Short mmCIF file of C-alpha atoms and ligand atoms in Angstrom, two decimals:
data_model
loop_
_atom_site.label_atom_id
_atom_site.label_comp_id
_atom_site.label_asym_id
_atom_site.label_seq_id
_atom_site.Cartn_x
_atom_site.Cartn_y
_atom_site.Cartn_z
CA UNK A 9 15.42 16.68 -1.24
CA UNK A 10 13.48 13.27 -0.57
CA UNK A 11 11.13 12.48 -3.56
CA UNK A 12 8.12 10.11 -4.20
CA UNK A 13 9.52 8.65 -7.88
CA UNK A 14 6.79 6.20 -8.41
CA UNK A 15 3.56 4.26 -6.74
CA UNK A 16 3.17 0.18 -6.72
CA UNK A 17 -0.18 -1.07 -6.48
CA UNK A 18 -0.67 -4.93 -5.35
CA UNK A 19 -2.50 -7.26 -3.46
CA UNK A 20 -1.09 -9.13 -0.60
CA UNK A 21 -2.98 -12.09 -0.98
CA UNK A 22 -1.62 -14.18 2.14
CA UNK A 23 -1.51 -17.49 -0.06
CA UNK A 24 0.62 -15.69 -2.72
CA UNK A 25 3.35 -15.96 0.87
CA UNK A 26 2.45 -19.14 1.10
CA UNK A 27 3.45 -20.22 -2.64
CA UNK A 28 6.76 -18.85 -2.52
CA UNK A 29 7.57 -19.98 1.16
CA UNK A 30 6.67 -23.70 0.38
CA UNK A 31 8.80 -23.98 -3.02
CA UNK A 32 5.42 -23.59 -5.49
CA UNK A 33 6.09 -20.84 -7.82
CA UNK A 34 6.30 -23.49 -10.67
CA UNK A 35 3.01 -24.76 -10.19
CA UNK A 36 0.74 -24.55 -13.17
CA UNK A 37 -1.45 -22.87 -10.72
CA UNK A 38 1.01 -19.96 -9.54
CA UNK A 39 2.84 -19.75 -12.73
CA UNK A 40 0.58 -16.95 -14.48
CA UNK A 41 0.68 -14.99 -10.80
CA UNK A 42 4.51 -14.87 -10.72
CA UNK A 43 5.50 -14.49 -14.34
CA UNK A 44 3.07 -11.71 -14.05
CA UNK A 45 5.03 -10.17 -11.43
CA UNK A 46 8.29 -10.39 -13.12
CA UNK A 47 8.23 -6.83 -14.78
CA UNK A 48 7.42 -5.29 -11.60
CA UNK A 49 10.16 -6.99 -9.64
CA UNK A 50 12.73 -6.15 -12.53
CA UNK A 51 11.45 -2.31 -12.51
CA UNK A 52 12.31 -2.04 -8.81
CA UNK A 53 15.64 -3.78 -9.31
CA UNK A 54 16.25 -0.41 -11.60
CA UNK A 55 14.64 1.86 -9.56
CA UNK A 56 16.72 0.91 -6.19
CA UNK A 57 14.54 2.84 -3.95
CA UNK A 58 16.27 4.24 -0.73
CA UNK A 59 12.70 3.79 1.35
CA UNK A 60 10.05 2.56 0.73
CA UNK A 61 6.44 3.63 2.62
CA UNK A 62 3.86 0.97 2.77
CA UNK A 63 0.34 1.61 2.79
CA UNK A 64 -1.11 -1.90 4.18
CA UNK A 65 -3.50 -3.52 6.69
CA UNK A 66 -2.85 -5.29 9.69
CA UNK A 67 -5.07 -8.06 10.13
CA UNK A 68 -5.89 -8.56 13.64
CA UNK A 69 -2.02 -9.59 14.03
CA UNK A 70 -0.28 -6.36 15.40
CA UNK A 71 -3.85 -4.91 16.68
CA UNK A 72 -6.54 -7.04 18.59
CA UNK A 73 -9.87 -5.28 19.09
CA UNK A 74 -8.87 -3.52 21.77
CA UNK A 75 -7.29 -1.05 19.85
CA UNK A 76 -8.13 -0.35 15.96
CA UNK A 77 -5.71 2.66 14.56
CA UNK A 78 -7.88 3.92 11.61
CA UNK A 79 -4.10 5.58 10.66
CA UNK A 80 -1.32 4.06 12.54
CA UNK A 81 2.45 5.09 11.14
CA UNK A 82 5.43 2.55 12.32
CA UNK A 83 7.97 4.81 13.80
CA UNK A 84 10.23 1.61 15.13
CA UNK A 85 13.44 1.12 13.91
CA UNK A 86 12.46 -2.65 13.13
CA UNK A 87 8.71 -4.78 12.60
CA UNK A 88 9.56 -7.97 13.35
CA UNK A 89 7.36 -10.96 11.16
CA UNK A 90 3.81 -12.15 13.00
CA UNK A 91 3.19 -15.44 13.01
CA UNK A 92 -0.25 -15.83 11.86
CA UNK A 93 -0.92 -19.20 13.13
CA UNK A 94 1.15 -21.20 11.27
CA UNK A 95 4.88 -19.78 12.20
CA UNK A 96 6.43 -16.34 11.16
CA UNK A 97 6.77 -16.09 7.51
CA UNK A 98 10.57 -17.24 6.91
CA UNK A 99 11.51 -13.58 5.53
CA UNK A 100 14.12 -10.59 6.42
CA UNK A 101 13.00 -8.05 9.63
CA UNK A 102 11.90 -5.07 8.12
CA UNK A 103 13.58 -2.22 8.95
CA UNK A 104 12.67 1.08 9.41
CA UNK A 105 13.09 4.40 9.75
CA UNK A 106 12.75 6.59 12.64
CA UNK A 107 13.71 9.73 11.52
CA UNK A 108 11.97 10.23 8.72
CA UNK A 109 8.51 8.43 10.08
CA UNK A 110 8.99 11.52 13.37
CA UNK A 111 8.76 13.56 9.75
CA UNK A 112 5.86 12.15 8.38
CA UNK A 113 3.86 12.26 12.25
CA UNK A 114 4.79 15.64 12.75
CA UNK A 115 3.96 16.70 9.23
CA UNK A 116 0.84 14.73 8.71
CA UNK A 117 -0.56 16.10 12.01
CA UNK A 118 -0.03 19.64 11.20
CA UNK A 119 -1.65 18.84 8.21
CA UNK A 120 -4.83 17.55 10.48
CA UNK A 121 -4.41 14.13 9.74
CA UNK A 122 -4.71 12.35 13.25
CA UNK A 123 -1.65 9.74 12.94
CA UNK A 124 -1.36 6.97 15.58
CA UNK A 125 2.31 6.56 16.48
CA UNK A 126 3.19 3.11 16.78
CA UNK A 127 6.28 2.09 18.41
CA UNK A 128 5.91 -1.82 18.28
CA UNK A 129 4.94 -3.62 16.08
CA UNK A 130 4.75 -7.27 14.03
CA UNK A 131 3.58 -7.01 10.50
CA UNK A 132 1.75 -9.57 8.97
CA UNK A 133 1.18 -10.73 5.11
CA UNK A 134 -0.31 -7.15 4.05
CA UNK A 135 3.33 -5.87 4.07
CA UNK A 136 4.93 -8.93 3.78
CA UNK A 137 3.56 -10.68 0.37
CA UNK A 138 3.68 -7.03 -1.09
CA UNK A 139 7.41 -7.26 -0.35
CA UNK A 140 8.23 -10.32 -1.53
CA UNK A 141 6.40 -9.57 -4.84
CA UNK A 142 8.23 -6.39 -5.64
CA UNK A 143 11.67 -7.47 -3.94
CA UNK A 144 11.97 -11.49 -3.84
CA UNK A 145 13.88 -13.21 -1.81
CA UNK A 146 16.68 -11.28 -0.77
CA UNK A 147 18.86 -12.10 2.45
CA UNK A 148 17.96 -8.80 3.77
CA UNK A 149 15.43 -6.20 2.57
CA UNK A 150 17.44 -3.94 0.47
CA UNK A 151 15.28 -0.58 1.74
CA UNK A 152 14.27 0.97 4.90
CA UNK A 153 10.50 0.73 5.49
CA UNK A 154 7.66 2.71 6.53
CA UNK A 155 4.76 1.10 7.33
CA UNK A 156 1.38 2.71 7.37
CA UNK A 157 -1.25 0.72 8.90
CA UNK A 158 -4.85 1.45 7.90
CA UNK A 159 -7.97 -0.08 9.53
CA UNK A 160 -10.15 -1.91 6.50
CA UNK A 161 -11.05 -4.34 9.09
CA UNK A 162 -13.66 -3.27 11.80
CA UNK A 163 -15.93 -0.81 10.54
CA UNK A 164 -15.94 2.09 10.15
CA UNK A 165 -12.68 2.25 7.23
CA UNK A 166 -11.62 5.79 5.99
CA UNK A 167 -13.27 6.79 2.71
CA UNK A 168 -11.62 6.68 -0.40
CA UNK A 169 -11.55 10.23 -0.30
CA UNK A 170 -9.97 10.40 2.98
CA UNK A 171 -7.44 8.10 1.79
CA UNK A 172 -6.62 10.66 -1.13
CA UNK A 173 -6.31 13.83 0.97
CA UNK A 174 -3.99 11.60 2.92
CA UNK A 175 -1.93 10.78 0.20
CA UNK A 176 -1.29 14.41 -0.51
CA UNK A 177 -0.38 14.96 2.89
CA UNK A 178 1.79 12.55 2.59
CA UNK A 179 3.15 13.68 -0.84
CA UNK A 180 3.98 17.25 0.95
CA UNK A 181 5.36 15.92 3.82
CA UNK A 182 8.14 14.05 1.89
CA UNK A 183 8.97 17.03 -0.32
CA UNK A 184 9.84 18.90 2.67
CA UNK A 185 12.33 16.18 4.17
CA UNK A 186 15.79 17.97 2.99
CA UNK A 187 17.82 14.46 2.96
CA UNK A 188 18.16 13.14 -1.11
CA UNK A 189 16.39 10.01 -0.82
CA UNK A 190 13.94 7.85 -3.52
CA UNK A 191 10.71 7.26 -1.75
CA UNK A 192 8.15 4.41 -3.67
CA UNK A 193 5.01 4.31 -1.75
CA UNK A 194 3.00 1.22 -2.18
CA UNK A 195 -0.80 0.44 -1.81
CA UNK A 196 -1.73 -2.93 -1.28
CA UNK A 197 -4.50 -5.49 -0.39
CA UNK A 198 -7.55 -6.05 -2.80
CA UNK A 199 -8.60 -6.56 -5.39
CA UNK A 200 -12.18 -6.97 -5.83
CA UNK A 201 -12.39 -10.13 -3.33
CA UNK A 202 -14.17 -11.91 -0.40
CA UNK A 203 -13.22 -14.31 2.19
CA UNK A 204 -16.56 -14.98 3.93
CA UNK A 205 -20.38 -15.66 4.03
CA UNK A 206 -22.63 -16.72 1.02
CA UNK A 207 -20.79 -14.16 -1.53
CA UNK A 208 -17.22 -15.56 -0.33
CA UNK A 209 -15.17 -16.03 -3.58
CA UNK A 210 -16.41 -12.91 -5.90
CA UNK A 211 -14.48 -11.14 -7.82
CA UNK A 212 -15.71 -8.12 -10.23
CA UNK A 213 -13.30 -7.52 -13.12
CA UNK A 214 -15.00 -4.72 -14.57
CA UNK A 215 -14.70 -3.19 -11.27
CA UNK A 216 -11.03 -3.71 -10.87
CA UNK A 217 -10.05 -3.06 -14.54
CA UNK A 218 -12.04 0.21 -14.49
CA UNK A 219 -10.27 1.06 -11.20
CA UNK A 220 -7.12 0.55 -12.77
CA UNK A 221 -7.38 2.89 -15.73
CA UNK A 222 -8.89 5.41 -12.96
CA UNK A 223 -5.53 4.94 -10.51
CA UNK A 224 -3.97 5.67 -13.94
CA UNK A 225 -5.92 8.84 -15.32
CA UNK A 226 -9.06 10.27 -12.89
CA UNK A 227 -8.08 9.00 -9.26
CA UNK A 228 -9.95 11.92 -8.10
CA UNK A 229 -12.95 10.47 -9.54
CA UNK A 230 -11.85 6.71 -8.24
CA UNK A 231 -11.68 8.69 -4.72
CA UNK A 232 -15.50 9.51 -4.78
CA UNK A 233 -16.56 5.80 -4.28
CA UNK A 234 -18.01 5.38 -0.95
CA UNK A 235 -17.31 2.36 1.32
CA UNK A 236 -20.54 0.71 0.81
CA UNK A 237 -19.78 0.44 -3.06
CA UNK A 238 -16.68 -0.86 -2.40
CA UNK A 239 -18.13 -4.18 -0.70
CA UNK A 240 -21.56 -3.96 -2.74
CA UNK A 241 -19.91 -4.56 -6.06
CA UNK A 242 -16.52 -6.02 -5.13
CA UNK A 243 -16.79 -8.18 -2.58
CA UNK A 244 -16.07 -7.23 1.83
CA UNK A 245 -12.47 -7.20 1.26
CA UNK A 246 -12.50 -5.35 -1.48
CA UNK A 247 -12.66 -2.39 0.97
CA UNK A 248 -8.66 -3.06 1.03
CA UNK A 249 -8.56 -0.80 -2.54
CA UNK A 250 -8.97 2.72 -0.54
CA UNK A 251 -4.83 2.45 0.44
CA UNK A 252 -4.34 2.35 -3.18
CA UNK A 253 -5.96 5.97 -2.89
CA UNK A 254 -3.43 6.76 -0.34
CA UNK A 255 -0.60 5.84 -2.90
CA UNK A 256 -2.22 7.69 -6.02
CA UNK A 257 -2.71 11.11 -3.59
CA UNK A 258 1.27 10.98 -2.91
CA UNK A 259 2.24 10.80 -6.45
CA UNK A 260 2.26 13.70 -9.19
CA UNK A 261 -1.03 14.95 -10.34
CA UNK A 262 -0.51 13.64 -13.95
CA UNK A 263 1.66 10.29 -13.52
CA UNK A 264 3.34 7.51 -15.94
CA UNK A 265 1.96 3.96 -16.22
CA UNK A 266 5.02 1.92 -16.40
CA UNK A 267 3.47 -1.69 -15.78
CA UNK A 268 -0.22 -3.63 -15.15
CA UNK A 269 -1.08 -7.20 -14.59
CA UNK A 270 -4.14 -8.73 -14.08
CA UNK A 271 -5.03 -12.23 -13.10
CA UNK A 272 -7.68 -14.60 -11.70
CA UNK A 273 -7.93 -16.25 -9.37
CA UNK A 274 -5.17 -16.50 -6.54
CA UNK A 275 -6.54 -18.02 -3.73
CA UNK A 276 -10.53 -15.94 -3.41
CA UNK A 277 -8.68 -12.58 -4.92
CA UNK A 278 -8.19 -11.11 -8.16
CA UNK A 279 -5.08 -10.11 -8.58
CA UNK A 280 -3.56 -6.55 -9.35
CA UNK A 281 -0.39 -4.54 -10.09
CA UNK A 282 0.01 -1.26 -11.24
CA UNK A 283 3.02 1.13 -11.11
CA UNK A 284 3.00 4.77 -11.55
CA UNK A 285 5.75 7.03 -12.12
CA UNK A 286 5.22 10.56 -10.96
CA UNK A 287 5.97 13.37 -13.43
CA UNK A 288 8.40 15.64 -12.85
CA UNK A 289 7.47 19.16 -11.74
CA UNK A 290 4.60 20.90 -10.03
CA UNK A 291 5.78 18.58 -6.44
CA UNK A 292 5.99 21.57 -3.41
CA UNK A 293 2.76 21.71 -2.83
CA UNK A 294 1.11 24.07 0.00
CA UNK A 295 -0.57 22.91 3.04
CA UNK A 296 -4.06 23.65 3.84
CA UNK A 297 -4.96 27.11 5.47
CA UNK A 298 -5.51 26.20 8.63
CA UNK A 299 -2.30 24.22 8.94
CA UNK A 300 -0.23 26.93 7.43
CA UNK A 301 -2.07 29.38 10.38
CA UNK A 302 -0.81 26.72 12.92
CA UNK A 303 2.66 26.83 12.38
C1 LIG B 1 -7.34 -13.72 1.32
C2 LIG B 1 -7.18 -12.41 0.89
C3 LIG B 1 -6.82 -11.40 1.78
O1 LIG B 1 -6.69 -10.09 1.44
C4 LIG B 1 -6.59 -11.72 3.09
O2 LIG B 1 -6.16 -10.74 3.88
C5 LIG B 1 -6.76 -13.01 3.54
C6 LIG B 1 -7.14 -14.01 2.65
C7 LIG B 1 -7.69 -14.79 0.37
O3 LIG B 1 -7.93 -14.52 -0.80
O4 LIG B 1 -7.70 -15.96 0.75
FE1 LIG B 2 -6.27 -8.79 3.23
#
């Protein structure tokens, strides 16, 4: 049976990329960000996940305005890298995982969760930086990934709550996939940040810290903060913390905090990493009413 053993947390600050592509990990500047990461990375070298789905935002890259998937689920068997403006990031095609992404579609929409099925598609920093952080610079990624693309750019973005429910769904769906495989789901982008306009630069500690300890303990709770609070006290882009819900719904309902880092500033983001190790026990979980009626 396929199993969710843990949930990463992380931002995917685009400049984070950047550092490592261009040789400046050293810098006194990027030093605190990367030693900071070092735990994480040597976790996941233990771990040795067999897939890995990622929760993440496109940003305007694979999706122009014509079409804005508030759920979109890569199905490919490869994502090749966007180039952003400035060249494709110089890292490993991510591959995927057909199979087991038909699964999660055909799961997730008996569970009511309206999936877009994407077929093509480039993925941009939001998965990338994520990956780099939590796998380095490997010749070739060394799992298969699923990439979940959620719209925190043009409003409307799901609630938080949303984003929980669909981390259950999610958590259900991979208990019932018979193969033995290790799933870690990440959620990425955030923290508190923002990129534009007269507030551009703010970050909100408190906000992120006390998000944190509720990822770790009441993420039901964290789940109840609406959109608008999101980008009132954290900043536009801090909007990017609902796919952490995603993450924390897939996981056990009690979990383990192995590792947290903090740090500002890195580039106009605080920085965050959390990972959670789901408990055993208590995993099949039943599907709403109306979905089991359905089948
Ligand atoms: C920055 C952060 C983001 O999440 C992003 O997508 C782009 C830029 C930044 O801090 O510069
Ligand atoms: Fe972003």
């Amino acid at each position: 049976m396929a199993r969710i053993i843990a949930g990463v947390g992380t931002s995917h600050t685009p400049a984070i990329g950047a550092a490592v592509d261009l040789g400046k990990t050293g810098e006194p500047y990027w030093l605190p960000v990367f030693k900071g990461y070092e735990p994480a990375r040597r976790w996941m070298a233990q771990a040795k996940p067999d897939v890995v789905i990622m929760v993440y935002n496109d940003h305007v890259n694979a999706f122009d305005f014509k079409v804005v998937p508030t759920f979109g689920l890569g199905c490919a068997e490869e994502f090749p890298i966007a180039d952003e403006g400035w060249g494709a990031r110089p890292v490993p095609v991510v591959k995927g995982y057909p199979e087991l992404a038909a699964h999660l579609v055909q799961s997730l929409v008996l569970d009511e969760f309206d999936m877009t099925i994407v077929n093509e598609m480039q993925v941009d920093h939001g998965l990338t930086v994520p990956m780099t952080l939590l796998f380095g610079t490997p010749p070739a990624w060394p799992v298969r990934v699923i990439p979940l693309a959620v719209n925190v750019i043009q409003y409307p973005a799901p609630t938080g709550h949303r984003c929980y429910m669909l981390g259950k769904a999610i958590g259900r769906a991979i208990d019932s996939w018979d193969e033995d495989l290790k799933v870690v789901i990440f959620g990425t982008g955030g923290m508190s940040h923002q990129i534009q306009g007269p507030r551009a630069g703010l970050v909100n500690s408190k906000f992120d810290k006390a998000f944190l300890d509720g990822l770790s303990r009441n993420p039901a709770k964290l789940a109840q903060i609406a959109p608008l609070e999101y980008l009132r006290d954290a900043g536009a882009e801090a909007i990017e913390l609902v796919m952490w819900l995603i993450m924390r719904g897939a996981l056990s309902e009690r979990v383990k905090e192995v590792y947290r880092f903090y740090h500002v500033p890195a580039s106009s983001t605080a920085v965050g990493n959390i990972i959670l190790e789901s408990t055993a026990g208590a995993r099949r979980r039943a599907r709403p009413k109306s979905a089991r009626r359905a089948k």
